[in-house]
Coordinates of C-alpha atoms and ligand atoms in Angstrom, one line a residue:
M1 CA 0.0 0.0 0.0
M2 CA 2.7 2.5 1.1
G3 CA 4.8 1.4 -1.8
R4 CA 2.0 2.1 -4.3
I5 CA 1.4 5.6 -3.1
L6 CA 5.1 6.3 -3.2
D7 CA 5.3 4.9 -6.7
T8 CA 2.5 7.1 -7.9
K9 CA 4.1 10.1 -6.3
V10 CA 7.5 9.5 -7.9
T11 CA 5.9 9.0 -11.3
A12 CA 4.0 12.2 -11.0
I13 CA 7.0 14.2 -10.0
Q14 CA 9.2 12.6 -12.7
F15 CA 6.6 13.5 -15.2
V16 CA 6.7 17.2 -14.2
L17 CA 10.5 17.3 -14.1
L18 CA 10.6 15.9 -17.6
A19 CA 8.2 18.5 -18.8
V20 CA 9.7 21.6 -17.2
G21 CA 13.4 20.7 -17.0
L22 CA 15.6 20.6 -13.9
G23 CA 17.8 23.2 -12.2
T24 CA 16.5 26.4 -10.8
S25 CA 14.2 27.1 -7.8
T26 CA 11.6 28.2 -10.3
D27 CA 11.7 24.7 -11.7
A28 CA 11.3 23.4 -8.2
T29 CA 8.2 25.5 -7.7
A30 CA 6.8 24.3 -11.0
T31 CA 7.4 20.7 -9.9
L32 CA 5.7 21.4 -6.6
C33 CA 2.6 23.1 -8.1
C34 CA 1.9 20.8 -11.0
G35 CA 3.1 17.8 -9.1
S36 CA 0.7 18.6 -6.3
L37 CA -2.2 18.4 -8.7
A38 CA -0.9 15.2 -10.2
E39 CA -0.6 13.7 -6.7
A40 CA -4.1 14.8 -6.0
G41 CA -5.2 12.4 -8.8
L42 CA -5.5 15.0 -11.7
T43 CA -2.6 13.7 -13.8
S44 CA -4.8 12.9 -16.8
R45 CA -6.2 16.5 -16.8
L46 CA -2.7 18.2 -16.9
L47 CA -1.1 19.6 -20.1
Y48 CA 2.5 20.5 -20.2
P49 CA 4.6 22.9 -22.4
E50 CA 5.6 21.7 -25.8
S51 CA 2.7 19.3 -26.1
T52 CA 0.3 19.8 -29.0
R53 CA -2.7 20.2 -26.7
Y54 CA -0.9 22.7 -24.5
N55 CA 0.1 24.8 -27.5
G56 CA -3.4 24.5 -28.9
R57 CA -4.9 26.0 -25.8
Q58 CA -2.3 28.8 -25.7
E59 CA -3.4 29.8 -29.1
T60 CA -7.1 30.1 -28.4
F61 CA -7.1 33.3 -26.4
F62 CA -8.8 36.1 -28.1
S63 CA -5.8 38.3 -27.3
L64 CA -2.4 36.7 -27.5
H65 CA 0.1 37.4 -24.7
E66 CA 3.0 35.4 -26.0
D67 CA 5.1 35.8 -22.8
L68 CA 2.6 34.0 -20.6
S69 CA 3.5 30.3 -20.4
P70 CA 2.0 28.5 -17.4
W71 CA 4.0 25.6 -16.0
C72 CA 1.0 23.4 -16.7
I73 CA -2.6 23.8 -17.8
L74 CA -5.2 21.9 -15.8
Q75 CA -8.4 21.0 -17.6
P76 CA -10.9 19.8 -15.1
Q77 CA -14.0 17.9 -16.2
T78 CA -16.2 18.2 -13.1
T79 CA -16.9 20.4 -10.2
E80 CA -15.3 17.9 -7.9
E81 CA -12.0 18.2 -9.9
V82 CA -12.2 21.9 -9.7
S83 CA -12.6 21.6 -5.9
T84 CA -9.7 19.3 -5.6
A85 CA -7.5 21.6 -7.7
V86 CA -8.4 24.8 -5.8
K87 CA -8.0 23.1 -2.4
T88 CA -4.6 21.6 -3.5
L89 CA -3.2 24.7 -5.0
G90 CA -4.5 26.9 -2.1
A91 CA -2.7 24.6 0.4
T92 CA 0.5 24.5 -1.6
E93 CA 2.5 27.7 -1.0
P94 CA 3.5 29.6 -3.1
C95 CA 1.6 28.3 -6.1
Q96 CA -0.2 30.9 -8.1
F97 CA -2.9 30.2 -10.6
A98 CA -5.2 31.7 -13.2
I99 CA -8.8 30.9 -14.1
R100 CA -9.9 30.7 -17.7
S101 CA -13.4 30.1 -19.2
G102 CA -13.8 31.4 -22.8
G103 CA -10.5 33.2 -22.8
H104 CA -12.0 36.3 -24.4
H105 CA -10.9 38.9 -21.8
H106 CA -8.1 40.9 -23.4
A107 CA -6.4 42.2 -20.2
K108 CA -3.0 40.6 -19.8
A109 CA -2.9 37.8 -17.3
S110 CA -6.6 38.0 -16.5
N111 CA -7.1 34.5 -17.7
N112 CA -3.6 33.0 -18.0
I113 CA -0.4 33.1 -16.0
H114 CA 3.4 33.0 -16.3
Q115 CA 5.1 30.7 -13.8
G116 CA 1.9 29.3 -12.4
V117 CA -1.0 27.0 -13.2
T118 CA -3.9 27.9 -15.5
I119 CA -7.2 26.2 -14.6
D120 CA -8.8 26.0 -18.0
L121 CA -12.6 25.4 -17.8
G122 CA -12.9 24.9 -21.5
N123 CA -13.9 21.2 -21.2
M124 CA -16.7 22.1 -18.7
N125 CA -19.1 23.3 -21.4
S126 CA -22.3 21.4 -21.1
V127 CA -25.7 23.1 -21.7
K128 CA -28.9 21.6 -20.4
Y129 CA -32.4 23.1 -20.6
H130 CA -34.9 22.4 -17.7
A131 CA -38.5 22.9 -18.9
E132 CA -39.8 22.4 -15.3
N133 CA -38.3 25.7 -14.1
S134 CA -37.4 27.5 -17.3
T135 CA -33.7 27.6 -16.7
T136 CA -30.7 26.4 -18.6
S137 CA -27.9 24.9 -16.6
V138 CA -24.6 26.0 -18.2
E139 CA -21.0 25.1 -17.3
P140 CA -18.6 28.1 -17.3
G141 CA -16.5 27.1 -20.3
A142 CA -19.4 27.0 -22.8
Q143 CA -19.6 29.7 -25.4
W144 CA -22.8 31.7 -25.8
G145 CA -23.3 30.2 -29.3
D146 CA -23.4 26.7 -27.7
I147 CA -26.5 27.9 -25.7
Y148 CA -28.2 29.7 -28.5
G149 CA -27.7 26.7 -30.8
K150 CA -29.3 24.3 -28.3
L151 CA -32.3 26.6 -27.4
D152 CA -33.1 28.0 -30.8
P153 CA -34.8 24.9 -32.2
M154 CA -37.1 25.0 -29.2
G155 CA -38.0 28.7 -29.8
L156 CA -36.2 29.6 -26.5
T157 CA -33.2 31.7 -25.6
V158 CA -31.3 33.4 -22.8
A159 CA -29.8 36.9 -22.6
G160 CA -26.1 36.6 -23.3
G161 CA -23.2 37.7 -25.4
R162 CA -23.7 39.2 -28.9
D163 CA -20.7 37.4 -30.3
A164 CA -21.3 33.6 -30.3
S165 CA -17.7 32.8 -29.5
V166 CA -17.5 34.7 -26.2
G167 CA -17.3 32.6 -23.0
V168 CA -20.2 32.3 -20.5
A169 CA -18.5 32.8 -17.1
G170 CA -16.3 35.7 -17.8
L171 CA -19.0 37.7 -19.4
V172 CA -21.5 37.1 -16.5
L173 CA -18.9 37.9 -13.8
G174 CA -18.3 41.3 -15.5
G175 CA -22.0 42.1 -15.9
G176 CA -22.7 41.5 -19.6
N177 CA -24.5 43.7 -22.1
S178 CA -26.9 41.9 -24.4
F179 CA -29.6 42.6 -26.9
Y180 CA -32.0 42.1 -24.0
S181 CA -30.5 44.6 -21.5
A182 CA -33.3 47.2 -21.7
L183 CA -35.9 44.5 -21.1
R184 CA -34.2 42.1 -18.7
G185 CA -31.3 43.9 -17.2
M186 CA -27.7 43.0 -17.6
V187 CA -26.7 39.4 -18.5
C188 CA -25.7 38.6 -14.9
D189 CA -29.3 39.5 -13.8
G190 CA -30.6 36.5 -15.7
V191 CA -28.6 34.1 -13.6
R192 CA -30.9 32.5 -11.1
R193 CA -28.3 30.4 -9.3
F194 CA -24.5 30.0 -9.3
E195 CA -22.5 26.9 -8.1
V196 CA -19.2 28.1 -6.8
V197 CA -16.0 26.3 -5.6
L198 CA -14.5 28.3 -2.7
A199 CA -10.9 28.6 -1.8
N200 CA -11.1 25.8 0.8
G201 CA -12.7 23.5 -1.8
D202 CA -16.2 23.8 -0.5
V203 CA -18.9 23.7 -3.2
V204 CA -21.7 26.2 -2.5
L205 CA -24.8 27.4 -4.2
A206 CA -25.8 31.1 -4.3
N207 CA -29.2 32.5 -5.2
K208 CA -31.4 35.2 -3.9
D209 CA -32.2 33.3 -0.7
I210 CA -29.1 31.2 -0.1
N211 CA -25.7 32.9 0.2
S212 CA -27.5 36.0 -1.2
D213 CA -24.5 38.3 -0.6
L214 CA -22.3 36.0 -2.7
F215 CA -25.1 35.8 -5.3
Q216 CA -25.1 39.6 -5.6
V217 CA -21.4 40.2 -5.8
L218 CA -20.8 37.5 -8.4
K219 CA -22.8 39.8 -10.7
G220 CA -20.1 42.2 -11.5
G221 CA -17.4 41.3 -9.0
G222 CA -15.3 39.1 -11.2
N223 CA -13.0 36.4 -9.9
N224 CA -12.6 37.6 -6.3
F225 CA -14.6 34.9 -4.5
G226 CA -14.2 31.5 -6.1
I227 CA -14.5 29.5 -9.3
V228 CA -18.0 29.4 -10.8
T229 CA -18.7 25.9 -12.0
R230 CA -22.3 26.1 -13.0
L231 CA -24.8 28.8 -13.8
D232 CA -28.6 28.3 -14.0
V233 CA -29.8 31.0 -16.4
D234 CA -33.4 32.3 -17.0
T235 CA -34.7 30.9 -20.3
F236 CA -37.6 32.5 -22.2
E237 CA -39.5 32.2 -25.4
T238 CA -38.3 34.0 -28.5
G239 CA -39.3 34.3 -32.1
K240 CA -36.9 35.4 -34.8
L241 CA -35.0 38.6 -34.5
W242 CA -34.5 41.4 -37.0
G243 CA -30.8 42.3 -37.0
G244 CA -27.5 42.5 -38.8
L245 CA -24.7 44.8 -39.8
V246 CA -25.0 47.9 -41.9
Y247 CA -22.0 49.8 -43.4
Y248 CA -22.1 53.5 -44.3
P249 CA -19.8 55.9 -46.2
L250 CA -17.4 57.7 -43.9
D251 CA -19.0 61.0 -44.7
A252 CA -22.2 59.8 -42.9
T253 CA -20.3 60.2 -39.6
A254 CA -22.1 63.2 -38.3
D255 CA -25.5 61.8 -39.2
I256 CA -24.7 58.5 -37.6
I257 CA -23.7 60.3 -34.4
D258 CA -26.9 62.3 -34.3
A259 CA -29.0 59.2 -35.0
F260 CA -27.2 57.3 -32.2
V261 CA -27.6 60.0 -29.6
N262 CA -31.3 60.3 -30.4
F263 CA -31.7 56.6 -30.3
A264 CA -29.7 56.2 -27.0
D265 CA -31.8 58.9 -25.3
K266 CA -35.1 56.9 -26.0
I267 CA -34.0 53.3 -25.4
D268 CA -36.0 53.1 -22.2
E269 CA -39.2 53.6 -24.2
N270 CA -38.0 51.2 -27.0
P271 CA -36.5 48.3 -25.1
A272 CA -36.7 45.8 -28.0
S273 CA -34.3 47.9 -30.2
S274 CA -30.5 48.1 -29.8
S275 CA -27.6 49.7 -31.6
V276 CA -23.8 49.6 -31.5
I277 CA -21.9 51.9 -33.9
F278 CA -18.3 51.5 -34.7
W279 CA -15.4 52.9 -36.8
M280 CA -12.6 50.5 -37.7
Y281 CA -9.3 51.0 -39.4
Q282 CA -7.9 48.0 -41.2
P283 CA -4.6 48.4 -43.1
A284 CA -5.8 45.8 -45.6
A285 CA -8.7 48.2 -46.4
K286 CA -6.2 51.1 -46.2
G287 CA -8.8 53.2 -44.5
T288 CA -11.5 53.5 -41.9
I289 CA -14.9 51.9 -42.3
L290 CA -18.1 53.0 -40.5
G291 CA -20.6 50.4 -39.5
A292 CA -23.4 49.6 -37.1
S293 CA -24.9 46.5 -35.6
F294 CA -28.7 46.8 -35.1
A295 CA -31.2 44.4 -33.6
N296 CA -34.9 44.3 -32.8
I297 CA -35.5 41.3 -30.5
G298 CA -39.2 41.4 -31.3
G299 CA -38.5 40.7 -35.0
V300 CA -39.9 44.0 -36.1
V301 CA -38.6 44.8 -39.6
M302 CA -37.2 48.4 -40.1
D303 CA -38.4 49.2 -36.6
E304 CA -39.5 52.7 -35.8
P305 CA -36.9 53.5 -33.0
H306 CA -34.1 53.1 -35.6
R307 CA -35.8 55.3 -38.2
D308 CA -33.1 58.0 -38.1
F309 CA -30.6 55.3 -39.1
W310 CA -32.8 53.9 -41.9
A311 CA -32.9 57.4 -43.4
I312 CA -29.1 57.4 -43.9
Q313 CA -27.8 56.0 -47.2
N314 CA -25.9 52.8 -46.6
I315 CA -23.2 51.0 -48.6
S316 CA -24.3 47.5 -47.6
S317 CA -26.8 45.9 -45.2
S318 CA -27.2 42.4 -43.9
M319 CA -30.4 43.3 -41.9
R320 CA -32.7 40.3 -42.0
T321 CA -35.2 38.2 -40.0
T322 CA -33.1 35.5 -38.4
T323 CA -32.2 33.5 -35.3
I324 CA -30.0 34.7 -32.5
T325 CA -27.6 31.9 -33.4
D326 CA -27.2 33.2 -36.9
L327 CA -26.9 36.8 -35.8
T328 CA -24.3 36.2 -33.1
E329 CA -22.3 34.1 -35.5
E330 CA -22.2 37.0 -38.0
L331 CA -21.0 39.2 -35.1
I332 CA -18.0 37.0 -34.3
L333 CA -14.9 39.2 -34.2
P334 CA -11.7 37.4 -35.3
G335 CA -9.1 37.0 -32.5
E336 CA -6.2 34.8 -31.7
V337 CA -3.8 36.8 -33.9
Y338 CA -2.9 40.0 -32.2
T339 CA -2.5 41.4 -28.7
N340 CA -5.4 43.6 -27.8
V341 CA -4.6 46.9 -26.1
E342 CA -8.2 47.8 -25.3
F343 CA -9.4 50.5 -23.0
T344 CA -12.9 51.5 -22.1
L345 CA -14.3 54.9 -21.4
T346 CA -17.8 55.9 -20.4
I347 CA -19.3 59.2 -21.3
K348 CA -22.8 60.7 -21.3
S349 CA -24.9 60.5 -24.4
D350 CA -23.4 63.6 -26.1
G351 CA -22.5 64.1 -29.8
R352 CA -19.6 66.3 -29.1
A353 CA -18.0 63.8 -26.7
I354 CA -18.5 61.0 -29.2
K355 CA -17.0 63.1 -32.0
K356 CA -14.0 63.9 -29.8
V357 CA -13.4 60.2 -29.1
L358 CA -13.6 59.6 -32.9
D359 CA -11.1 62.3 -33.7
L360 CA -8.7 60.8 -31.1
H361 CA -9.1 57.5 -32.9
D362 CA -8.0 59.1 -36.2
Q363 CA -5.0 60.5 -34.4
A364 CA -4.1 57.1 -32.9
V365 CA -4.3 55.6 -36.4
E366 CA -2.0 58.2 -37.8
E367 CA 0.5 57.5 -35.0
M368 CA 0.3 53.8 -35.5
K369 CA 0.7 54.1 -39.2
T370 CA 4.2 55.6 -38.7
L371 CA 5.1 52.5 -36.7
S372 CA 3.6 49.5 -38.5
D373 CA 1.2 48.5 -41.2
D374 CA 0.1 45.5 -39.3
F375 CA -2.5 46.4 -36.8
V376 CA -6.3 46.8 -36.4
S377 CA -7.9 49.7 -34.6
A378 CA -11.5 50.4 -33.8
V379 CA -13.8 52.6 -31.7
M380 CA -17.3 51.4 -30.7
F381 CA -20.2 53.0 -28.9
Q382 CA -23.1 51.4 -27.1
P383 CA -25.7 52.9 -24.8
I384 CA -26.2 51.8 -21.1
A385 CA -29.7 53.1 -20.4
L386 CA -31.5 53.5 -17.1
S387 CA -33.7 50.4 -17.9
Y388 CA -30.5 48.2 -17.9
A389 CA -30.4 48.7 -14.1
A390 CA -34.1 48.1 -13.5
G391 CA -33.9 44.4 -14.4
G392 CA -31.1 43.9 -11.8
V393 CA -32.8 45.2 -8.7
A394 CA -35.9 43.0 -9.3
R395 CA -33.7 39.9 -9.5
G396 CA -31.6 40.1 -6.3
G397 CA -29.4 43.0 -7.4
N398 CA -25.9 43.2 -8.9
V399 CA -22.9 45.3 -7.9
L400 CA -22.3 47.2 -11.2
G401 CA -23.6 50.5 -9.8
I402 CA -25.5 51.4 -13.0
D403 CA -28.6 52.0 -10.9
R404 CA -26.8 55.2 -9.8
F405 CA -27.0 56.8 -13.3
A406 CA -29.5 59.6 -13.8
E407 CA -29.4 59.4 -17.6
T408 CA -28.2 57.1 -20.4
Q409 CA -24.5 56.6 -20.5
V410 CA -22.4 55.7 -23.6
L411 CA -19.9 52.9 -23.2
C412 CA -16.9 53.3 -25.6
I413 CA -14.4 50.7 -26.5
L414 CA -11.0 52.0 -27.6
W415 CA -9.5 49.1 -29.4
L416 CA -6.0 48.4 -30.9
Q417 CA -4.7 45.0 -32.0
V418 CA -1.0 44.9 -32.5
R419 CA 1.9 42.5 -32.8
P420 CA 3.7 41.7 -29.5
E421 CA 6.7 44.1 -30.2
L422 CA 4.3 47.1 -30.3
V423 CA 2.4 46.5 -27.1
R424 CA 4.4 49.0 -25.0
V425 CA 4.0 51.9 -27.5
A426 CA 0.3 50.9 -28.1
E427 CA -0.3 51.2 -24.4
Q428 CA 1.0 54.7 -24.5
I429 CA -1.1 55.7 -27.5
M430 CA -4.2 54.1 -25.9
G431 CA -3.5 55.6 -22.5
S432 CA -3.4 59.1 -24.0
W433 CA -6.4 58.5 -26.1
Y434 CA -8.4 57.4 -23.1
Q435 CA -7.1 60.4 -21.0
A436 CA -7.8 63.0 -23.7
G437 CA -11.3 61.6 -24.3
H438 CA -12.1 61.6 -20.5
D439 CA -10.6 65.1 -20.0
Y440 CA -12.7 66.5 -22.9
A441 CA -15.9 64.9 -21.5
V442 CA -15.1 66.4 -18.1
S443 CA -14.5 69.8 -19.7
I444 CA -18.0 69.8 -21.1
D445 CA -19.5 68.1 -18.1
Q446 CA -20.3 64.9 -19.9
E447 CA -18.1 62.4 -18.2
S448 CA -19.0 59.2 -16.4
D449 CA -16.9 57.4 -13.8
W450 CA -18.2 54.0 -14.8
I451 CA -15.7 51.5 -16.3
Y452 CA -17.0 48.3 -17.7
L453 CA -15.0 45.3 -16.4
G454 CA -15.5 43.2 -19.5
Y455 CA -13.7 45.8 -21.7
A456 CA -11.3 47.3 -19.1
Y457 CA -7.5 47.2 -19.6
A458 CA -5.5 45.7 -16.7
S459 CA -4.4 49.2 -15.6
Q460 CA -8.0 50.4 -15.3
D461 CA -10.1 50.0 -12.1
P462 CA -13.7 49.0 -12.8
F463 CA -14.7 48.6 -9.1
A464 CA -13.9 52.3 -8.5
G465 CA -16.7 53.1 -10.9
Y466 CA -19.2 50.9 -9.1
G467 CA -19.4 53.3 -6.1
R468 CA -18.2 52.8 -2.6
E469 CA -21.2 50.9 -1.3
N470 CA -20.8 48.2 -4.0
M471 CA -17.1 48.1 -3.4
G472 CA -17.8 47.5 0.3
K473 CA -20.1 44.6 -0.6
I474 CA -17.5 43.0 -2.9
S475 CA -14.9 43.5 -0.3
A476 CA -17.0 42.0 2.5
A477 CA -18.0 39.0 0.5
A478 CA -14.4 38.4 -0.7
K479 CA -13.2 38.3 2.9
K480 CA -16.2 36.2 4.1
Y481 CA -16.0 33.5 1.4
D482 CA -12.2 33.5 1.0
P483 CA -10.9 34.4 4.5
T484 CA -7.3 33.4 3.7
G485 CA -7.3 35.6 0.5
V486 CA -6.4 32.9 -2.0
F487 CA -8.3 34.7 -4.8
Q488 CA -6.5 38.0 -3.9
S489 CA -2.9 36.9 -3.7
R490 CA -2.7 33.4 -5.3
V491 CA -4.9 34.3 -8.3
P492 CA -3.2 37.5 -9.3
G493 CA -5.0 38.0 -12.6
G494 CA -8.2 39.9 -13.2
F495 CA -9.4 42.9 -11.2
K496 CA -8.7 42.5 -7.5
I497 CA -10.9 44.2 -4.9
S498 CA -8.0 44.3 -2.4
K499 CA -6.1 46.5 -4.8
S500 CA -9.0 48.7 -5.7
Y501 CA -10.8 49.3 -2.4
S502 CA -8.9 51.1 0.3
G503 CA -11.3 49.7 3.0
F504 CA -10.4 46.1 2.2
Y505 CA -7.8 45.9 5.0
E506 CA -9.7 48.2 7.3
D507 CA -13.4 47.3 7.4
Q508 CA -14.3 45.2 10.4
N509 CA -16.9 43.3 8.5
V510 CA -19.2 41.0 10.4
M511 CA -18.1 37.5 9.5
N512 CA -21.5 35.8 9.3
E513 CA -21.5 32.1 9.0
R514 CA -22.2 31.0 5.4
D515 CA -25.7 29.7 4.8
E516 CA -25.5 25.9 4.6
L517 CA -27.6 24.0 2.1
Ligands
FAD601 C1 -15.1 39.6 -29.6 C2 -15.7 40.0 -28.2 C3 -17.1 40.2 -28.1 C4 -17.6 40.5 -26.9 N1 -19.0 40.8 -26.8 C5 -19.5 41.1 -25.6 C6 -20.9 41.4 -25.5 O1 -21.7 41.3 -26.4 N2 -21.4 41.8 -24.3 C7 -20.5 42.0 -23.2 O2 -21.0 42.4 -22.1 N3 -19.2 41.7 -23.3 C8 -18.7 41.3 -24.5 N4 -17.3 41.1 -24.5 C9 -16.5 41.2 -23.3 C10 -16.6 39.9 -22.5 O3 -17.6 40.1 -21.6 C11 -15.3 39.6 -21.7 O4 -14.2 39.5 -22.6 C12 -15.4 38.4 -20.9 O5 -14.4 38.3 -19.9 C13 -15.4 37.1 -21.7 O6 -15.7 36.0 -21.0 P1 -14.8 34.6 -21.1 O7 -15.4 33.6 -20.3 O8 -14.4 34.4 -22.5 O9 -13.5 35.2 -20.3 P2 -12.1 34.7 -19.7 O10 -11.1 35.5 -20.5 O11 -12.0 33.3 -19.7 O12 -12.2 35.2 -18.2 C14 -12.4 36.6 -17.9 C15 -12.2 36.8 -16.4 O13 -13.1 36.1 -15.6 C16 -12.5 35.2 -14.8 N5 -13.2 33.9 -14.9 C17 -13.5 33.2 -16.0 N6 -14.2 32.1 -15.7 C18 -14.4 32.1 -14.3 C19 -15.0 31.2 -13.5 N7 -15.7 30.2 -13.9 N8 -15.0 31.5 -12.1 C20 -14.4 32.6 -11.7 N9 -13.7 33.5 -12.5 C21 -13.7 33.3 -13.8 C22 -11.1 35.0 -15.3 O14 -10.2 34.7 -14.3 C23 -10.8 36.4 -16.0 O15 -10.3 37.3 -15.0 C24 -16.8 40.7 -25.8 C25 -15.4 40.5 -25.9 C26 -14.8 40.1 -27.1 C27 -13.4 39.9 -27.2
NAG602 C1 -34.2 23.6 -12.3 O1 -34.5 22.2 -12.4 C2 -33.4 21.4 -12.6 C3 -33.9 20.0 -12.8 O2 -34.8 19.6 -11.8 C4 -32.5 21.5 -11.3 O3 -31.4 20.7 -11.5 C5 -32.1 22.9 -11.2 O4 -31.3 23.1 -10.0 C6 -33.3 23.9 -11.1 N1 -32.8 25.2 -11.2 C7 -33.1 26.1 -10.3 C8 -32.6 27.5 -10.5 O5 -33.9 25.9 -9.4
NAG603 C1 -29.7 50.1 -47.3 O1 -29.7 50.6 -48.6 C2 -30.6 50.0 -49.5 C3 -30.4 50.6 -50.8 O2 -30.7 52.0 -50.8 C4 -32.0 50.1 -49.0 O3 -32.9 49.4 -49.8 C5 -32.1 49.5 -47.6 O4 -33.4 49.7 -47.0 C6 -31.1 50.1 -46.7 N1 -31.0 49.3 -45.4 C7 -31.0 49.9 -44.3 C8 -31.0 49.0 -43.1 O5 -30.9 51.1 -44.1

């Protein structure tokens, strides 16, 4: 018996040594961390550098950060395996790890790690509809397109990502803007129950009655509390949608901005209609293109709320009556080639501020052109209306803080995709773009302090824009559910409440016992 355990141990350790090479203390830590998982019985779930499957997973991040090579990638298949992994790594100092679901977040090291272990939930991707309570149980590594594809044939859907390839868990934990936001709140508000693996390996459920504080903070609070292993998502009937992409000549810019601002100001009265407008520079096209993504979830063709847009002469249009599966497949943005240096800025719904952000985009393009002809840049605008908050409060609340807005805000994505050698300079260009846009908005009293976690660069601080009360809730829950701070210090990637909130180390929060099931 003893001998057998010893044999297994030796084999696991030898395997790791083989994979990472011998010599330095870093290698010893690699051996310790990956070896501890192997010893815990997870050998068959581990991928090591240089293997085909390891390389394959490294190449499937939307934004490539080529200098991040985990010592090993763990691909759990079940909640129990996630629990074993978290408990094991948590107990093995000084192992650090990253959590990855769809791998679409662009912020460096948010979903991958150098000199650590990446827990890759990509194989936990099942989707199961439950007619008895109108929910769909989804594992975190599923893509939104997997859910739409399963539900569409039944005339059902969920509120989720607008790009079929985006991952489920990361989008929900950041809030999530969908075609349904004005009717149903943010995507996270559609989650009726989470299953979460805590730092000590406990598996807990959270809904509006059980662990309700955890339930609320998971809706916007990111990876500060545990690993989400299952989400039960509200599922509802749908017919076909009217939607697609429309491209316009660049000289329609002023008309598009006017149409957008008018539209954004009236969304609360027209909750079925949505618009995103964007300008994109592609060297291949040697110029900037102007486009918009429109949808009417009620399937109304040439819907009235979009009438100002319909009046503008277009170059091409794919607007059609179709399924959400088809529409979100059309909206897939290509990734896995460049590193994204993407910032987000929120402003009020004001044409001057939008125009300024656009002018700054043109400047950024000119600067980039002097450095390279191999990059893609874009700027996108989408409204966050008051109704997006209403859906949240009714369903147990989230911590996004959008219920504090007094008027529609406009969420801007400042987007630059570059080759690795240009990342540093791209960061400077984007940082100045963000700052100049924000400063201008302040100068005309049209700024917003909100920062969308899903689009934020690693140097931005989304929690600061949620307001102090919400930061306090996130902080209290992080300390209650992870008292030893595993998700603060051992999971360094993603946005950390301990870095963002000055009260984290001060508040004497009441450590209530967790609700048991
Ligand atoms: C092309 C594209 C389209 C997009 N479209 C939309 C859109 O329509 N609406 C919208 O709101 N946003 C959109 N986003 C932004 C999107 O919400 C984020 O990129 C989100 O993080 C993606 O989720 P993911 O599972 O792929 O993330 P990942 O990169 O895998 O993870 C993101 C973060 O969440 C953490 N995390 C992931 N899984 C778990 C888990 N199970 N438990 C605990 N923590 C976890 C990770 O550690 C990481 O910090 C889009 C992004 C891209 C690139
Ligand atoms: C819905 O029903 C299924 C099947 O009975 C169950 O597994 C699931 O937990 C239920 N979901 C919720 C949110 O109650
Ligand atoms: C696009 O232009 C064509 C041709 O003028 C027109 O028939 C169509 O209605 C326009 N579509 C939209 C969505 O504006």
